[in-house]
Amino acid sequence: MSTESSLPHDPLSVKLPLDKELVLKVIPMPADCNANGDIFGGWVMAQVDLAGSVIPARYAEGRMATVAVNEFIFKQPVRVGDILSFYSELTRIGRTSMTVKVEVYAERFHSQGRYIKVTEASVTYVAIDDAGQPRPVPPSSLPRPQ
Ligand SMILES: CC(=O)SCCNC(=O)CCNC(=O)[C@H](O)C(C)(C)COP(=O)(O)OP(=O)(O)OC[C@H]1O[C@@H](n2cnc3c(N)ncnc32)[C@H](O)[C@@H]1OP(=O)(O)O
């Protein structure tokens, strides 16, 4: 059986976060590539938008919209066949909006079990009503960030 210590050392390899929740795993395919053969940044942004919505949805208890991408950093390229893991944490709840931090880690095609941070982002979602207008985030029994 191969162990982590028997894999070749990769200086970019990091440990997965223990203080964030795994909210999505996905593997990009050739159709998601840009002209360089790397994965298109817009595809990564779409996945982050989906992943980032998972925790706010628990608080919004209904319709939401993405209002802002506060920060988005592509730290390393994403490649076809990488296994991407999206970790998220709620960083702020306002009156109608919620902000999350999302970190994306790649296991390269030939070095599963080694994680490279490829992207990090901060995204804000707003709870909206049937007319698409902001509505207060309902009081919740879930713990909120301080
Ligand atoms: C174009 C696209 O398809 S983007 C992807 C999908 N998203 C959308 O379609 C959303 C389009 N936008 C909208 O419909 C509207 O902007 C809405 C409904 C999200 C918000 O409506 P607004 O009239 O701007 O609401 P308002 O000014 O009251 O702000 C609502 C909340 O968003 C927050 N907010 C607004 N703009 C920003 C911003 N740039 N960054 C961070 N938070 C923001 C406000 O601080 C407020 O939060 P709070 O109540 O917790 O204090």
PDB file of C-alpha atoms and ligand atoms in Angstrom:
ATOM      1  CA  MET A   1       0.000   0.000   0.000  1.00  0.00           C
ATOM      2  CA  SER A   2       1.338   3.451  -0.922  1.00  0.00           C
ATOM      3  CA  THR A   3       1.543   5.930   1.965  1.00  0.00           C
ATOM      4  CA  GLU A   4       1.693   9.723   1.912  1.00  0.00           C
ATOM      5  CA  SER A   5       5.354   9.681   2.965  1.00  0.00           C
ATOM      6  CA  SER A   6       6.248   7.514  -0.061  1.00  0.00           C
ATOM      7  CA  LEU A   7       4.864  10.117  -2.511  1.00  0.00           C
ATOM      8  CA  PRO A   8       7.358  12.553  -4.087  1.00  0.00           C
ATOM      9  CA  HIS A   9       7.668  15.807  -2.102  1.00  0.00           C
ATOM     10  CA  ASP A  10       5.785  18.783  -3.572  1.00  0.00           C
ATOM     11  CA  PRO A  11       6.751  22.167  -2.052  1.00  0.00           C
ATOM     12  CA  LEU A  12       3.239  23.498  -2.758  1.00  0.00           C
ATOM     13  CA  SER A  13       1.586  20.671  -0.818  1.00  0.00           C
ATOM     14  CA  VAL A  14      -0.449  21.866   2.191  1.00  0.00           C
ATOM     15  CA  LYS A  15      -2.727  20.423   4.853  1.00  0.00           C
ATOM     16  CA  LEU A  16      -6.483  20.710   4.441  1.00  0.00           C
ATOM     17  CA  PRO A  17      -8.182  23.254   6.744  1.00  0.00           C
ATOM     18  CA  LEU A  18      -9.710  21.856   9.925  1.00  0.00           C
ATOM     19  CA  ASP A  19     -11.739  25.005  10.653  1.00  0.00           C
ATOM     20  CA  LYS A  20     -13.741  24.974   7.412  1.00  0.00           C
ATOM     21  CA  GLU A  21     -16.419  22.665   6.027  1.00  0.00           C
ATOM     22  CA  LEU A  22     -16.057  20.577   2.873  1.00  0.00           C
ATOM     23  CA  VAL A  23     -19.003  21.798   0.790  1.00  0.00           C
ATOM     24  CA  LEU A  24     -18.207  20.507  -2.722  1.00  0.00           C
ATOM     25  CA  LYS A  25     -15.958  18.125  -4.629  1.00  0.00           C
ATOM     26  CA  VAL A  26     -15.759  18.207  -8.426  1.00  0.00           C
ATOM     27  CA  ILE A  27     -13.424  17.103 -11.239  1.00  0.00           C
ATOM     28  CA  PRO A  28     -12.982  19.495 -14.216  1.00  0.00           C
ATOM     29  CA  MET A  29     -13.239  18.003 -17.693  1.00  0.00           C
ATOM     30  CA  PRO A  30     -11.661  18.987 -21.072  1.00  0.00           C
ATOM     31  CA  ALA A  31     -14.734  21.059 -22.001  1.00  0.00           C
ATOM     32  CA  ASP A  32     -13.899  23.371 -19.062  1.00  0.00           C
ATOM     33  CA  CYS A  33     -10.468  24.386 -20.495  1.00  0.00           C
ATOM     34  CA  ASN A  34      -9.244  27.734 -21.806  1.00  0.00           C
ATOM     35  CA  ALA A  35      -7.014  28.160 -24.866  1.00  0.00           C
ATOM     36  CA  ASN A  36      -3.903  27.338 -22.761  1.00  0.00           C
ATOM     37  CA  GLY A  37      -5.281  23.945 -21.838  1.00  0.00           C
ATOM     38  CA  ASP A  38      -5.749  24.999 -18.193  1.00  0.00           C
ATOM     39  CA  ILE A  39      -9.171  25.200 -16.633  1.00  0.00           C
ATOM     40  CA  PHE A  40     -11.055  28.396 -17.500  1.00  0.00           C
ATOM     41  CA  GLY A  41     -11.172  30.869 -14.597  1.00  0.00           C
ATOM     42  CA  GLY A  42     -14.877  31.490 -15.163  1.00  0.00           C
ATOM     43  CA  TRP A  43     -15.579  27.807 -14.609  1.00  0.00           C
ATOM     44  CA  VAL A  44     -13.716  27.932 -11.276  1.00  0.00           C
ATOM     45  CA  MET A  45     -15.678  31.064 -10.309  1.00  0.00           C
ATOM     46  CA  ALA A  46     -18.976  29.314 -11.066  1.00  0.00           C
ATOM     47  CA  GLN A  47     -18.018  26.368  -8.840  1.00  0.00           C
ATOM     48  CA  VAL A  48     -16.954  28.739  -6.036  1.00  0.00           C
ATOM     49  CA  ASP A  49     -20.286  30.568  -6.339  1.00  0.00           C
ATOM     50  CA  LEU A  50     -22.139  27.256  -5.924  1.00  0.00           C
ATOM     51  CA  ALA A  51     -19.895  26.013  -3.116  1.00  0.00           C
ATOM     52  CA  GLY A  52     -20.060  29.356  -1.322  1.00  0.00           C
ATOM     53  CA  SER A  53     -23.858  29.296  -1.287  1.00  0.00           C
ATOM     54  CA  VAL A  54     -24.076  26.052   0.715  1.00  0.00           C
ATOM     55  CA  ILE A  55     -23.583  27.497   4.223  1.00  0.00           C
ATOM     56  CA  PRO A  56     -25.534  30.774   3.675  1.00  0.00           C
ATOM     57  CA  ALA A  57     -28.474  28.710   2.403  1.00  0.00           C
ATOM     58  CA  ARG A  58     -28.852  27.204   5.897  1.00  0.00           C
ATOM     59  CA  TYR A  59     -29.338  30.689   7.326  1.00  0.00           C
ATOM     60  CA  ALA A  60     -31.335  32.274   4.492  1.00  0.00           C
ATOM     61  CA  GLU A  61     -34.021  29.567   4.571  1.00  0.00           C
ATOM     62  CA  GLY A  62     -35.136  30.586   1.089  1.00  0.00           C
ATOM     63  CA  ARG A  63     -34.137  32.463  -2.011  1.00  0.00           C
ATOM     64  CA  MET A  64     -30.684  34.110  -2.203  1.00  0.00           C
ATOM     65  CA  ALA A  65     -28.625  36.013  -4.753  1.00  0.00           C
ATOM     66  CA  THR A  66     -24.887  36.566  -5.038  1.00  0.00           C
ATOM     67  CA  VAL A  67     -24.360  40.297  -4.532  1.00  0.00           C
ATOM     68  CA  ALA A  68     -20.572  40.571  -4.497  1.00  0.00           C
ATOM     69  CA  VAL A  69     -17.332  38.737  -5.059  1.00  0.00           C
ATOM     70  CA  ASN A  70     -15.259  40.647  -2.517  1.00  0.00           C
ATOM     71  CA  GLU A  71     -12.004  38.875  -3.356  1.00  0.00           C
ATOM     72  CA  PHE A  72     -10.972  36.155  -5.769  1.00  0.00           C
ATOM     73  CA  ILE A  73      -7.399  34.871  -6.046  1.00  0.00           C
ATOM     74  CA  PHE A  74      -6.256  32.248  -8.521  1.00  0.00           C
ATOM     75  CA  LYS A  75      -3.107  31.008  -6.765  1.00  0.00           C
ATOM     76  CA  GLN A  76      -2.296  28.037  -8.986  1.00  0.00           C
ATOM     77  CA  PRO A  77      -3.700  26.719 -12.275  1.00  0.00           C
ATOM     78  CA  VAL A  78      -6.374  24.031 -12.234  1.00  0.00           C
ATOM     79  CA  ARG A  79      -5.947  21.148 -14.657  1.00  0.00           C
ATOM     80  CA  VAL A  80      -8.167  18.555 -16.271  1.00  0.00           C
ATOM     81  CA  GLY A  81      -8.578  15.569 -13.966  1.00  0.00           C
ATOM     82  CA  ASP A  82      -7.662  17.408 -10.739  1.00  0.00           C
ATOM     83  CA  ILE A  83      -9.924  16.470  -7.852  1.00  0.00           C
ATOM     84  CA  LEU A  84     -11.055  19.825  -6.444  1.00  0.00           C
ATOM     85  CA  SER A  85     -12.207  20.156  -2.833  1.00  0.00           C
ATOM     86  CA  PHE A  86     -14.049  23.322  -1.813  1.00  0.00           C
ATOM     87  CA  TYR A  87     -13.879  24.326   1.865  1.00  0.00           C
ATOM     88  CA  SER A  88     -16.014  27.126   3.234  1.00  0.00           C
ATOM     89  CA  GLU A  89     -16.709  29.076   6.415  1.00  0.00           C
ATOM     90  CA  LEU A  90     -19.186  31.797   7.256  1.00  0.00           C
ATOM     91  CA  THR A  91     -17.264  34.955   8.110  1.00  0.00           C
ATOM     92  CA  ARG A  92     -20.085  37.476   8.571  1.00  0.00           C
ATOM     93  CA  ILE A  93     -23.849  37.752   8.869  1.00  0.00           C
ATOM     94  CA  GLY A  94     -25.380  41.171   8.345  1.00  0.00           C
ATOM     95  CA  ARG A  95     -29.046  42.184   8.306  1.00  0.00           C
ATOM     96  CA  THR A  96     -29.806  40.704   4.875  1.00  0.00           C
ATOM     97  CA  SER A  97     -26.412  39.469   3.704  1.00  0.00           C
ATOM     98  CA  MET A  98     -23.922  36.742   4.541  1.00  0.00           C
ATOM     99  CA  THR A  99     -20.247  36.515   3.582  1.00  0.00           C
ATOM    100  CA  VAL A 100     -18.244  33.319   3.244  1.00  0.00           C
ATOM    101  CA  LYS A 101     -14.613  32.513   2.647  1.00  0.00           C
ATOM    102  CA  VAL A 102     -14.049  29.674   0.167  1.00  0.00           C
ATOM    103  CA  GLU A 103     -10.750  27.848  -0.324  1.00  0.00           C
ATOM    104  CA  VAL A 104     -10.193  25.390  -3.166  1.00  0.00           C
ATOM    105  CA  TYR A 105      -7.635  22.585  -2.982  1.00  0.00           C
ATOM    106  CA  ALA A 106      -6.540  20.391  -5.889  1.00  0.00           C
ATOM    107  CA  GLU A 107      -5.314  16.836  -5.820  1.00  0.00           C
ATOM    108  CA  ARG A 108      -3.362  16.546  -9.059  1.00  0.00           C
ATOM    109  CA  PHE A 109      -4.272  13.678 -11.381  1.00  0.00           C
ATOM    110  CA  HIS A 110      -1.166  11.661 -10.542  1.00  0.00           C
ATOM    111  CA  SER A 111      -0.709  12.671  -6.875  1.00  0.00           C
ATOM    112  CA  GLN A 112      -3.963  12.105  -5.055  1.00  0.00           C
ATOM    113  CA  GLY A 113      -3.613  12.569  -1.317  1.00  0.00           C
ATOM    114  CA  ARG A 114      -1.450  15.696  -1.813  1.00  0.00           C
ATOM    115  CA  TYR A 115      -3.345  18.986  -1.682  1.00  0.00           C
ATOM    116  CA  ILE A 116      -2.409  22.255  -3.384  1.00  0.00           C
ATOM    117  CA  LYS A 117      -4.375  25.427  -2.651  1.00  0.00           C
ATOM    118  CA  VAL A 118      -5.437  26.726  -6.067  1.00  0.00           C
ATOM    119  CA  THR A 119      -8.005  29.411  -5.275  1.00  0.00           C
ATOM    120  CA  GLU A 120      -9.379  31.466  -2.420  1.00  0.00           C
ATOM    121  CA  ALA A 121     -12.333  33.805  -2.472  1.00  0.00           C
ATOM    122  CA  SER A 122     -14.709  35.844  -0.360  1.00  0.00           C
ATOM    123  CA  VAL A 123     -18.289  35.979  -1.597  1.00  0.00           C
ATOM    124  CA  THR A 124     -21.403  37.749  -0.264  1.00  0.00           C
ATOM    125  CA  TYR A 125     -24.968  36.489  -0.685  1.00  0.00           C
ATOM    126  CA  VAL A 126     -28.209  38.326   0.045  1.00  0.00           C
ATOM    127  CA  ALA A 127     -31.457  36.723   1.207  1.00  0.00           C
ATOM    128  CA  ILE A 128     -34.150  37.911  -1.203  1.00  0.00           C
ATOM    129  CA  ASP A 129     -37.947  37.742  -1.256  1.00  0.00           C
ATOM    130  CA  ASP A 130     -40.259  36.669  -4.075  1.00  0.00           C
ATOM    131  CA  ALA A 131     -39.857  40.092  -5.700  1.00  0.00           C
ATOM    132  CA  GLY A 132     -36.057  39.797  -5.657  1.00  0.00           C
ATOM    133  CA  GLN A 133     -35.693  42.432  -2.909  1.00  0.00           C
ATOM    134  CA  PRO A 134     -33.423  41.980   0.125  1.00  0.00           C
ATOM    135  CA  ARG A 135     -35.136  40.467   3.196  1.00  0.00           C
ATOM    136  CA  PRO A 136     -33.732  40.030   6.699  1.00  0.00           C
ATOM    137  CA  VAL A 137     -31.864  36.793   7.393  1.00  0.00           C
ATOM    138  CA  PRO A 138     -34.259  34.974   9.745  1.00  0.00           C
ATOM    139  CA  PRO A 139     -33.265  34.402  13.375  1.00  0.00           C
ATOM    140  CA  SER A 140     -31.695  30.956  13.544  1.00  0.00           C
ATOM    141  CA  SER A 141     -30.688  28.394  16.125  1.00  0.00           C
ATOM    142  CA  LEU A 142     -27.474  27.835  14.159  1.00  0.00           C
ATOM    143  CA  PRO A 143     -24.298  29.332  15.644  1.00  0.00           C
ATOM    144  CA  ARG A 144     -23.277  32.638  14.082  1.00  0.00           C
ATOM    145  CA  PRO A 145     -19.800  34.092  13.681  1.00  0.00           C
ATOM    146  CA  GLN A 146     -18.869  36.648  16.338  1.00  0.00           C
TER     147      GLN A 146
HETATM  148  C1  LIG B   1     -25.442  39.602 -12.858  1.00  0.00           C
HETATM  149  C2  LIG B   1     -25.542  38.312 -12.236  1.00  0.00           C
HETATM  150  O1  LIG B   1     -26.159  37.397 -12.684  1.00  0.00           O
HETATM  151  S1  LIG B   1     -24.681  38.120 -10.783  1.00  0.00           S
HETATM  152  C3  LIG B   1     -25.130  36.592 -10.124  1.00  0.00           C
HETATM  153  C4  LIG B   1     -26.510  36.531  -9.584  1.00  0.00           C
HETATM  154  N1  LIG B   1     -26.796  37.655  -8.749  1.00  0.00           N
HETATM  155  C5  LIG B   1     -27.761  38.521  -9.070  1.00  0.00           C
HETATM  156  O2  LIG B   1     -28.417  38.431 -10.077  1.00  0.00           O
HETATM  157  C6  LIG B   1     -27.988  39.611  -8.066  1.00  0.00           C
HETATM  158  C7  LIG B   1     -28.248  40.958  -8.744  1.00  0.00           C
HETATM  159  N2  LIG B   1     -28.366  41.977  -7.720  1.00  0.00           N
HETATM  160  C8  LIG B   1     -29.538  42.259  -7.112  1.00  0.00           C
HETATM  161  O3  LIG B   1     -30.592  41.743  -7.459  1.00  0.00           O
HETATM  162  C9  LIG B   1     -29.524  43.260  -5.982  1.00  0.00           C
HETATM  163  O4  LIG B   1     -28.288  43.955  -5.986  1.00  0.00           O
HETATM  164  C10 LIG B   1     -29.724  42.570  -4.592  1.00  0.00           C
HETATM  165  C11 LIG B   1     -31.146  42.102  -4.436  1.00  0.00           C
HETATM  166  C12 LIG B   1     -28.766  41.373  -4.400  1.00  0.00           C
HETATM  167  C13 LIG B   1     -29.374  43.547  -3.477  1.00  0.00           C
HETATM  168  O5  LIG B   1     -30.166  44.654  -3.693  1.00  0.00           O
HETATM  169  P1  LIG B   1     -29.691  46.119  -3.184  1.00  0.00           P
HETATM  170  O6  LIG B   1     -30.750  47.070  -3.471  1.00  0.00           O
HETATM  171  O7  LIG B   1     -28.307  46.368  -3.673  1.00  0.00           O
HETATM  172  O8  LIG B   1     -29.680  45.870  -1.621  1.00  0.00           O
HETATM  173  P2  LIG B   1     -29.024  46.699  -0.470  1.00  0.00           P
HETATM  174  O9  LIG B   1     -28.256  47.892  -0.938  1.00  0.00           O
HETATM  175  O10 LIG B   1     -30.121  46.895   0.530  1.00  0.00           O
HETATM  176  O11 LIG B   1     -27.951  45.658   0.120  1.00  0.00           O
HETATM  177  C14 LIG B   1     -28.392  44.410   0.599  1.00  0.00           C
HETATM  178  C15 LIG B   1     -27.251  43.771   1.340  1.00  0.00           C
HETATM  179  O12 LIG B   1     -26.204  43.497   0.413  1.00  0.00           O
HETATM  180  C16 LIG B   1     -24.995  44.100   0.890  1.00  0.00           C
HETATM  181  N3  LIG B   1     -24.242  44.566  -0.259  1.00  0.00           N
HETATM  182  C17 LIG B   1     -24.671  45.334  -1.265  1.00  0.00           C
HETATM  183  N4  LIG B   1     -23.671  45.570  -2.137  1.00  0.00           N
HETATM  184  C18 LIG B   1     -22.583  44.925  -1.637  1.00  0.00           C
HETATM  185  C19 LIG B   1     -21.244  44.814  -2.069  1.00  0.00           C
HETATM  186  N5  LIG B   1     -20.799  45.397  -3.178  1.00  0.00           N
HETATM  187  N6  LIG B   1     -20.411  44.060  -1.321  1.00  0.00           N
HETATM  188  C20 LIG B   1     -20.811  43.460  -0.187  1.00  0.00           C
HETATM  189  N7  LIG B   1     -22.099  43.548   0.278  1.00  0.00           N
HETATM  190  C21 LIG B   1     -22.958  44.284  -0.446  1.00  0.00           C
HETATM  191  C22 LIG B   1     -25.440  45.271   1.757  1.00  0.00           C
HETATM  192  O13 LIG B   1     -24.429  45.646   2.664  1.00  0.00           O
HETATM  193  C23 LIG B   1     -26.655  44.677   2.423  1.00  0.00           C
HETATM  194  O14 LIG B   1     -26.243  43.803   3.461  1.00  0.00           O
HETATM  195  P3  LIG B   1     -26.834  43.930   4.997  1.00  0.00           P
HETATM  196  O15 LIG B   1     -28.330  44.067   4.905  1.00  0.00           O
HETATM  197  O16 LIG B   1     -26.457  42.632   5.640  1.00  0.00           O
HETATM  198  O17 LIG B   1     -26.186  45.117   5.616  1.00  0.00           O
END
